[in-house]
mmCIF file of C-alpha atoms in Angstrom:
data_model
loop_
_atom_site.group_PDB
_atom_site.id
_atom_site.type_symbol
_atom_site.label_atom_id
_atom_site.label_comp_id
_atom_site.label_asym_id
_atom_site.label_seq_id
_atom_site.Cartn_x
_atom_site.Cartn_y
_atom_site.Cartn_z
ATOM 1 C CA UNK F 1 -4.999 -15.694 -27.882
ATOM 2 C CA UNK F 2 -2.351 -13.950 -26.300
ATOM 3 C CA UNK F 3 -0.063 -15.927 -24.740
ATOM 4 C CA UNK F 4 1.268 -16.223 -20.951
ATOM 5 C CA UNK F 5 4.477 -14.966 -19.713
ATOM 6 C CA UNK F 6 6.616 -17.310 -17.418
ATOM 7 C CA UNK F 7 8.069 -15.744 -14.438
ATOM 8 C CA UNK F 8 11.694 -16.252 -14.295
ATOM 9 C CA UNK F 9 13.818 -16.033 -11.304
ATOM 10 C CA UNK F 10 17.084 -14.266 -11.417
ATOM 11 C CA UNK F 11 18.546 -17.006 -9.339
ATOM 12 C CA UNK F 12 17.181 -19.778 -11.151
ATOM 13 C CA UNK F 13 21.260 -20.992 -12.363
ATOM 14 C CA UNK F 14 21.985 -20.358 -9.054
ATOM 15 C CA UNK F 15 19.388 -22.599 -6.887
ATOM 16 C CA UNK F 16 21.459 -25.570 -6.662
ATOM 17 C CA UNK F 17 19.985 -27.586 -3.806
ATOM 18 C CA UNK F 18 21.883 -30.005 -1.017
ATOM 19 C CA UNK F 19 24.435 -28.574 1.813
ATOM 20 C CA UNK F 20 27.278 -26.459 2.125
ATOM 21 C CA UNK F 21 29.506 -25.440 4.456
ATOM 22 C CA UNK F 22 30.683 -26.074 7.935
ATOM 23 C CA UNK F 23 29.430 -29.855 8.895
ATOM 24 C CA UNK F 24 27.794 -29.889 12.133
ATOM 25 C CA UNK F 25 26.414 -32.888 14.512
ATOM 26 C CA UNK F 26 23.214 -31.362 14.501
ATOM 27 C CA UNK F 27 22.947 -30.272 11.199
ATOM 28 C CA UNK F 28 23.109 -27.044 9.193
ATOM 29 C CA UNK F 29 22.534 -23.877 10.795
ATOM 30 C CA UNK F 30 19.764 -22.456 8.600
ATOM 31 C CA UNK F 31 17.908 -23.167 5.522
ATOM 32 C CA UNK F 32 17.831 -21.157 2.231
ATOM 33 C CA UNK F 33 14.656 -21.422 -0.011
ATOM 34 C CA UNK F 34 13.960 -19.080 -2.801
ATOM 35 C CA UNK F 35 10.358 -18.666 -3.176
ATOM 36 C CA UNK F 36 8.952 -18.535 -6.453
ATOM 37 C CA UNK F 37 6.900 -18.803 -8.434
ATOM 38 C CA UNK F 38 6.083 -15.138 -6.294
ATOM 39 C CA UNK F 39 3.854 -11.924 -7.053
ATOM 40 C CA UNK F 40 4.818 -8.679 -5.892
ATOM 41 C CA UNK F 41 2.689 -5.329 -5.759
ATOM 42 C CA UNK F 42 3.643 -2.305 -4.273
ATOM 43 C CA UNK F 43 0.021 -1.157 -2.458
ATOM 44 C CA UNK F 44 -0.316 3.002 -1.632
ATOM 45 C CA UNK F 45 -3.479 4.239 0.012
ATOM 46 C CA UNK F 46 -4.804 7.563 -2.006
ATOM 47 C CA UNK F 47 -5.408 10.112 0.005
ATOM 48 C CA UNK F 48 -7.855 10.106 2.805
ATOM 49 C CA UNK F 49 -8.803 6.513 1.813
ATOM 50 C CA UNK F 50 -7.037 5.025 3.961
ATOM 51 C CA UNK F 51 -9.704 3.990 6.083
ATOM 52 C CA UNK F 52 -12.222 2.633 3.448
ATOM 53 C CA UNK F 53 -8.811 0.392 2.422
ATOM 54 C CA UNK F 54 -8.417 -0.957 5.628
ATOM 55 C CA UNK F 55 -12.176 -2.131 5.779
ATOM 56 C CA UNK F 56 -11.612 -3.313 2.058
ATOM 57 C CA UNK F 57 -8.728 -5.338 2.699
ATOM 58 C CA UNK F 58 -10.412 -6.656 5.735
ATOM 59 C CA UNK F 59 -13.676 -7.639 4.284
ATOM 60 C CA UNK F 60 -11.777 -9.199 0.729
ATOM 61 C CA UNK F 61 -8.520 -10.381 2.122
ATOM 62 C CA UNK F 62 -8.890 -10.959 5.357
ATOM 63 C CA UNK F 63 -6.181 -8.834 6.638
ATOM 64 C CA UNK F 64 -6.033 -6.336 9.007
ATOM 65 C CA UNK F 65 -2.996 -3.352 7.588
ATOM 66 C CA UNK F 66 -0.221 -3.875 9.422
ATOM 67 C CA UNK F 67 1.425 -0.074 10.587
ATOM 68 C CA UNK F 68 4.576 0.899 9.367
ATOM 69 C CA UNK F 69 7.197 -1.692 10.403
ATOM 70 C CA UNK F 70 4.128 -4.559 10.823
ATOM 71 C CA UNK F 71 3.267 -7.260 9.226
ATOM 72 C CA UNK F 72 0.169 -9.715 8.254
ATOM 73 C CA UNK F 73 -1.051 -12.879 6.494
ATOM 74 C CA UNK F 74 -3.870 -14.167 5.350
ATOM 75 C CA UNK F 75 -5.502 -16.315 2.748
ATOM 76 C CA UNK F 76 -2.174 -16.757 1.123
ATOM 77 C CA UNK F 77 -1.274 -12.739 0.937
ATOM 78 C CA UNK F 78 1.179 -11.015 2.952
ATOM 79 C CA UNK F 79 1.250 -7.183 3.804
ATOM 80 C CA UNK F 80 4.277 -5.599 5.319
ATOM 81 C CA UNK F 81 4.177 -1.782 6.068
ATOM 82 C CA UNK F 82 7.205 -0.131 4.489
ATOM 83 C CA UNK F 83 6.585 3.599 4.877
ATOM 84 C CA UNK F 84 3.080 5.718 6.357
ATOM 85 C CA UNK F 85 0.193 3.756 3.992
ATOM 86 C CA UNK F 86 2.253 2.163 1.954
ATOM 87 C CA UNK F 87 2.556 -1.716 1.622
ATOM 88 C CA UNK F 88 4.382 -4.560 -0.302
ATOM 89 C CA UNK F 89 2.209 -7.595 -0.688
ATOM 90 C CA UNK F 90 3.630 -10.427 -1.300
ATOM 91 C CA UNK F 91 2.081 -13.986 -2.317
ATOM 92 C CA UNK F 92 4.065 -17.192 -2.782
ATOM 93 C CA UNK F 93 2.921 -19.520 -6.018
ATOM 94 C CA UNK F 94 0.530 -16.969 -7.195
ATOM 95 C CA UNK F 95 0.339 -16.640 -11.162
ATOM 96 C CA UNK F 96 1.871 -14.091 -12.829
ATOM 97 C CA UNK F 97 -0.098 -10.753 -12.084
ATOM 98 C CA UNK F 98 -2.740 -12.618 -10.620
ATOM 99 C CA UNK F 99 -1.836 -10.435 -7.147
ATOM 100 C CA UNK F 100 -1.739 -6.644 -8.970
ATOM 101 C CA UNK F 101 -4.825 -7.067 -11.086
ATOM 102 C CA UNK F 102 -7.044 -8.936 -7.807
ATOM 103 C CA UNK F 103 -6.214 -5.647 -5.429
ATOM 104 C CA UNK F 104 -6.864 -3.191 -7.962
ATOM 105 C CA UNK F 105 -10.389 -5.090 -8.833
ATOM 106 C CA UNK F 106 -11.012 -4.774 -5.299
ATOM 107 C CA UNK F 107 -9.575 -2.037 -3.741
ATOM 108 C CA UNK F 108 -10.225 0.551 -6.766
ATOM 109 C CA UNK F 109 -10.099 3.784 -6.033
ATOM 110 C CA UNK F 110 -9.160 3.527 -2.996
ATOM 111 C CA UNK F 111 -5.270 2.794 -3.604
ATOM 112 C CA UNK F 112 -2.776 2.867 -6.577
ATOM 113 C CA UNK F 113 -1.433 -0.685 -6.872
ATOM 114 C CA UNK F 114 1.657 -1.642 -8.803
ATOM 115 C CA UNK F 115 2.833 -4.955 -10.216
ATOM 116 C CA UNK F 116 6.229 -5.645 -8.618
ATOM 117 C CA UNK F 117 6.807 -9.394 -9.040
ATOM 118 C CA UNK F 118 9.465 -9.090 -12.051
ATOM 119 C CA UNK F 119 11.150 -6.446 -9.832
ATOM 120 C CA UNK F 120 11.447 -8.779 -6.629
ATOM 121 C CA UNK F 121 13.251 -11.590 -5.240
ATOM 122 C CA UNK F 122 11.694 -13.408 -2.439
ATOM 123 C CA UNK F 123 13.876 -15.817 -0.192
ATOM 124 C CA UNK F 124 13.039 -17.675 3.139
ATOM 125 C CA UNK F 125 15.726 -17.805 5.801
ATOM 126 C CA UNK F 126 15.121 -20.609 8.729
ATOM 127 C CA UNK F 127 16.524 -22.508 11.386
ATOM 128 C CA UNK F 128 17.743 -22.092 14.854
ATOM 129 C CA UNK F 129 21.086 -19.784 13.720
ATOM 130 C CA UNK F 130 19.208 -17.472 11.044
ATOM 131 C CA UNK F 131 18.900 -14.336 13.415
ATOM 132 C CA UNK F 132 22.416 -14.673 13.598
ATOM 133 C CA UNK F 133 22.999 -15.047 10.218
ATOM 134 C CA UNK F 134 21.333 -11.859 9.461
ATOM 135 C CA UNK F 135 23.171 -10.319 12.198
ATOM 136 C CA UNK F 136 26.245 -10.409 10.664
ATOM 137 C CA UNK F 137 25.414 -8.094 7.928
ATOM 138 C CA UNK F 138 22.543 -5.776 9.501
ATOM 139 C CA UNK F 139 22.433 -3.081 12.499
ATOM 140 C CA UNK F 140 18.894 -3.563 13.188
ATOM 141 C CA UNK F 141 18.036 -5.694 16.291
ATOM 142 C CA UNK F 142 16.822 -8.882 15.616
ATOM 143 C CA UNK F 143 16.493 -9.999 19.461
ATOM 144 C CA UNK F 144 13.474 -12.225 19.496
ATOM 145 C CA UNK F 145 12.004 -9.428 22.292
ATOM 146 C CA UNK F 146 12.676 -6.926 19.870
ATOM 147 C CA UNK F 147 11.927 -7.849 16.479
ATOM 148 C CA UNK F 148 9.154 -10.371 16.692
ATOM 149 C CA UNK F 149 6.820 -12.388 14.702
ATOM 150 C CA UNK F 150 4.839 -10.042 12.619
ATOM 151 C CA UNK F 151 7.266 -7.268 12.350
ATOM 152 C CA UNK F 152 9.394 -5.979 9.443
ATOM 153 C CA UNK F 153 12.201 -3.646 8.687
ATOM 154 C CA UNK F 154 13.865 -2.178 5.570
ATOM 155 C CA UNK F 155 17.404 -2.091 6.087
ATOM 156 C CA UNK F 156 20.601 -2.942 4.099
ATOM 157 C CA UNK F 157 22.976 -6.294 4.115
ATOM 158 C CA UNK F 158 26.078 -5.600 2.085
ATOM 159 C CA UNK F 159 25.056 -2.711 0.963
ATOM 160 C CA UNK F 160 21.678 -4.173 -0.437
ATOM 161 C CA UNK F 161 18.700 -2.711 0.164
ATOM 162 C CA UNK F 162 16.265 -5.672 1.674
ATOM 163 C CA UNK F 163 13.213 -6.028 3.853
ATOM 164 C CA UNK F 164 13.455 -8.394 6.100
ATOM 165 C CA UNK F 165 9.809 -9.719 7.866
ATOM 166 C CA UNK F 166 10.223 -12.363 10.716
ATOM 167 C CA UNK F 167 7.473 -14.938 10.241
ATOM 168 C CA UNK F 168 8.282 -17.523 12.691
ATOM 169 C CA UNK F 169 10.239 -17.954 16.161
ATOM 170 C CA UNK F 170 13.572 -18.781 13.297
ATOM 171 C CA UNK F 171 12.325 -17.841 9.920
ATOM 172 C CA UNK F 172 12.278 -14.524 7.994
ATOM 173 C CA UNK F 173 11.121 -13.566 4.187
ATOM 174 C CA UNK F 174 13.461 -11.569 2.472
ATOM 175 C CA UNK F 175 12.618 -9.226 -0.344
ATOM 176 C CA UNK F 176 15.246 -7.578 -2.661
ATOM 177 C CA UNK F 177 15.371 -5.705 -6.049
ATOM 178 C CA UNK F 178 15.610 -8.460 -8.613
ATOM 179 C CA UNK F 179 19.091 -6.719 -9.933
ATOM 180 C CA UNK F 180 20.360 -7.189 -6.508
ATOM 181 C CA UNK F 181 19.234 -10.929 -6.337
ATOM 182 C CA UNK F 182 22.570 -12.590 -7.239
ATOM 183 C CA UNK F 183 24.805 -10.675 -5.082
ATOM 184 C CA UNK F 184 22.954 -10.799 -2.185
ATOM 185 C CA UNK F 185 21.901 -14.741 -2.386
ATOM 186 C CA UNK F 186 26.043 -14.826 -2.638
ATOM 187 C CA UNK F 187 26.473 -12.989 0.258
ATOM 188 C CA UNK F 188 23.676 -14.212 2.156
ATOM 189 C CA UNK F 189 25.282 -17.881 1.818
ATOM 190 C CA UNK F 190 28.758 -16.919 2.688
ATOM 191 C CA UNK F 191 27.149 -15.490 5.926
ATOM 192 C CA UNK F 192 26.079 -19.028 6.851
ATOM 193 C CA UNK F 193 29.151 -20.846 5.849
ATOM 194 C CA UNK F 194 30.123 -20.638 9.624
ATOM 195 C CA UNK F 195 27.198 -22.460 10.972
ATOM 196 C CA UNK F 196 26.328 -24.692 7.734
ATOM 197 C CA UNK F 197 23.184 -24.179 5.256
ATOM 198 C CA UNK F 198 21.310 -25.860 3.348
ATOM 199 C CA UNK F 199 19.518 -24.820 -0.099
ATOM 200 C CA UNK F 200 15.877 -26.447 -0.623
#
């Protein structure tokens, strides 16, 4: 029997929890959480399928695609739209290519799916100073009336590539190339020494 590989996390010598920096009355500023276990698949409609994927992914996820720039969630899968019919799914605590194999049983022909999860690191950011947080290191506009629940954006935060979805009125997921990981978890924490954070 063949045995089962255990997801590492590049950050796992770095996850140290408790709190860190500046010491407010009210507590830290944001929350850091790095979410894993975590599958990852890259999701492409082939061509002229797309609309036999979106009533696939309707009818076996529950999920309705999100356009480029939009996200969705449902039954523990996420879907944010990175480029025209193209997707990353992402879904916390699933088991190693549990996510890759499911879509390609039931999406087929319709789309080329491909196993990300030892490529990606997945972090939550949360709390009532995150969307300043991020705005220190990115130029796109996180103002709640312009970048709101159920939206996402590829960008860059010192000079590392990330996608950053809002999920909540003060939380965002953030996905980066696992080579990346360290750095930016370094520089995402030194962001939010001004306002304090705190590592779960």
């Amino acid at each position: 029997m063949a045995e089962m590989l255990t997801q590492i996390s590049a950050l796992d010598d770095m996850i140290v929890p408790g709190r860190y920096g500046r010491s407010l009355p009210e507590g830290p500023g944001v929350a850091l959480t790095l979410v894993h276990p975590c599958e990852v698949a890259v999701v492409i409609a082939a061509k002229g399928k797309a609309r036999a994927l979106s009533a696939a992914m309707k009818k076996d996820f529950g999920l309705d695609l999100p356009g480029m720039g939009g996200s969705a969630s449902a039954r523990g899968v996420s879907l944010h739209g990175t480029a025209p019919e193209q997707w990353l799914a992402v879904a916390p605590g699933a088991a190693a290519g549990s996510l890759a194999a499911k879509l390609e049983k039931k999406l087929g022909a319709m789309a080329m799916v491909t196993d990300q999860s030892h490529g990606r690191t997945v972090m939550r950011l949360e709390g009532p100073r995150a969307r300043d947080v991020l705005a220190k290191g990115t130029a796109v506009d996180l103002r709640p009336t312009t970048f709101k629940p159920g939206m996402c954006a590829a960008t860059q935060i010192g000079h590392v590539g990330v996608l950053i979805a809002r999920t909540g009125a003060d939380s965002f997921e953030l996905s980066v190339l696992r080579s990346f990981a360290e750095g930016f978890w370094q520089g995402l924490c030194e962001l939010a020494l001004e306002w304090g954070y705190e590592i779960r």
